[in-house]
């Protein structure tokens, strides 16, 4: 294998904000000089460049080696962004080009401009060959980049930092996880517990102080000063860890152990996460998969006769209650959204109208309303909650109405038992109505509107008249 | 040593924020920081901070879905510094008619939820629903992630025979919790509160009188130790449920390390335990011309309404004796209204006969909450002379109010003092000789209704 061009070509963002690959001729010449046409592995190339970069015998070679390594890093950064966009981009509405500007800030000039330290330079500076490959170090640093994290968070994707995980871990949990999940020895666990204790004492209280002066955002890596304080408080507790370097390594290892456990637990126990993950390329895939909530209330005795008696009561009430529930739920949501910045409340009503009255797909709604992606529409409409709230508000109203009506003729005990039956009957009925609204055939525009959609659209129309 | 981090793929660690996630505002964060300032321990500060963020998340979550359910946070344990410190949960929250206990699960997801024993085993803290709140401090976000009704938790606890550990914590599997929060909302909106029955809150004064002496010895050890390392659960549960006691422990732990105040606190503790466990004497009844059962048992003698008119006689009745004293006090500037009533009790301290007069009246002013007064006069029968090292001490729930001896220079043949408190306040009176010989009288209270 001939040495790849990724050591003399840099991925960068040009003045117009476009991604561009730029060749750096001096770097190419330098690589050819050193490696020639040798069949040499990436690891060996990097190891040699690293040696030239760190042994500062020749300033020229140092700068050239740095330049080659920075080129390599830029490719890894691009790769990382690509992977992120592949996994989350479509649903959360961002492309990899949106991510690049946060992490590719090297202008690719050689010789370099000394006054500015680029992100890739910081990666290289913080790299230690003993700790693994430059590629994996780079991807670690990319995922820890604060600006990128902030952007991703706004898109609904987040990554808990090592430091947040350590902040949130209690000694007891640490002990159990290290013993049961990682099978560490008693001594190892004791050491980690002491380190965590010292870390909490220093880092958490300074985090609170920073918060109190208005500093926001991700937890930064501990500063050298903090590491020294942690080391000092540890030496009091007689753990032989003197240097900041060993401390940070131990802390990071601990956080990784906890993270592995976390990934294990979240993978196994929280399938609910995947609810939002359904990529809605076809209509409302999301709501079709929502499980029924109708089993929420305990099983009553079943008497069909009384049930039909009850149904006679509620049928005339049903439409009125649906109307009432729609108004209550939509009003509250609008009221909450009005407190937020921008036109969120108006956009919400529009999105609701497009979805229920015009049968528009979620991805198209996003496009029409200028929202980032399906995820944003999902967050705005919160259909799962919307459905449950309508259902429950109807229940509240129907129970009131029916109770008022029968109160005079039934004993308290009777009403109590009736209430159980009401609950079951209503759950079924309301469910049926909402089921219609979310059935897979909704893409077919010729199909008649369900009662639910019909009422909802009429309600939205009437709201519009008053806006 | 190598970075373990490299064994994990970058992408796997990124997560989707659920659509139901609640954003924390700058105001929420500032408020949460602010309430930590009254705590001194760094570890506790963080606990309070995260728990308060959890409270903000829950309030917002509920308000986004339902604005007809009132959330009452006044009694929330987070605002009782002692309990917020000792019990890592957010208890005594009220939503509509339901009691709620929030449990914070932080960004480290755990298969087990640590629940303090107090909120599962002590009726004072038992809620209708336990609700899990995931706080993402760093992201300034929160997620309501599960709930379990109390009755279900108890049933599962019995079925699986899960026991609390030595740290007074139950480690409850996350899988017990229902992660459909719409069901919680349905319950809050539609369920009758009586459907989930909660245990009745017991009266602790009996238990306290049996183990009061143990506690008086053990509690001072809590200065630099945790509750669980000094007390057994039976003792601990009393501390956690009696506000005067947990406040006392909290006060002890909040003192600087080398304070001279410890002696004072210890003395007050002894009084406090007696005040809480002893029979209570209601002096309010005196105003309706009667003694309550306790007073009768202890041979208190009610005196007729006060009059300052009678003349000096060589052989005085206790009634006349009190009048003499009152006249003297009046000359010293102490105003005693005519509706005041007094009583006295004769008793002996290591053979020395003593007499204690107690005079009470209420203070009703238009703009302040009603108060009552207790005037105590300690002398010897027939005003013979008192031992010079005699002392009189009065404490209430908060501290020692009076600790005074006889002033030899004054030439007085009695000790007197006066305390004032709200109608719910009680006083405990101890009389001692310097060499540790002491007698404590029953707790004085003031209630006009019974």
Coordinates of C-alpha atoms in Angstrom, one line a residue, chain A residues 10-11 46 50 53-54 66 69-81 100 102-106 112 116-129 131-146 148, chain B residues 3 10:
Chain A
X10 CA -6.7 18.7 4.2
X11 CA -10.5 18.8 4.5
X46 CA 1.7 8.0 12.1
X50 CA 4.6 11.5 15.6
X53 CA 6.7 16.0 15.5
X54 CA 7.7 15.4 19.1
X66 CA 2.5 18.5 12.3
X69 CA -0.9 14.9 11.1
X70 CA -3.3 17.8 10.9
X71 CA -4.4 16.7 7.4
X72 CA -5.0 13.2 8.7
X73 CA -7.0 14.5 11.7
X74 CA -9.2 16.6 9.3
X75 CA -10.2 13.4 7.5
X76 CA -11.1 11.6 10.8
X77 CA -13.2 14.6 11.8
X78 CA -15.1 14.5 8.6
X79 CA -15.6 10.7 9.0
X80 CA -17.0 11.3 12.5
X81 CA -19.5 13.9 11.2
X100 CA -18.5 20.4 9.8
X102 CA -18.1 23.3 14.3
X103 CA -15.1 21.1 14.1
X104 CA -13.2 22.0 10.9
X105 CA -11.7 25.4 11.6
X106 CA -8.2 24.9 10.2
X112 CA 0.7 28.1 9.8
X116 CA -4.7 30.9 16.0
X117 CA -4.9 27.4 17.4
X118 CA -7.4 25.3 15.5
X119 CA -9.5 22.4 16.9
X120 CA -7.3 19.8 15.1
X121 CA -4.2 21.4 16.6
X122 CA -5.7 21.1 20.1
X123 CA -6.5 17.5 19.4
X124 CA -2.9 16.8 18.3
X125 CA -1.5 18.7 21.3
X126 CA -3.6 16.7 23.8
X127 CA -2.8 13.4 22.1
X128 CA -0.6 10.8 23.9
X129 CA 0.6 8.0 21.7
X131 CA -3.0 5.9 25.1
X132 CA -4.2 4.6 21.7
X133 CA -4.5 5.6 18.1
X134 CA -4.7 9.2 16.8
X135 CA -7.9 8.3 14.9
X136 CA -9.8 7.2 18.0
X137 CA -8.4 10.1 20.0
X138 CA -9.7 12.4 17.3
X139 CA -13.2 10.9 17.3
X140 CA -13.3 11.1 21.1
X141 CA -12.4 14.8 20.9
X142 CA -15.0 15.4 18.2
X143 CA -17.8 14.0 20.3
X144 CA -16.6 16.1 23.2
X145 CA -16.6 19.3 21.2
X146 CA -18.8 21.8 23.1
X148 CA -21.0 20.6 18.2
Chain B
X3 CA -7.8 4.8 27.5
X10 CA -18.5 7.2 19.2

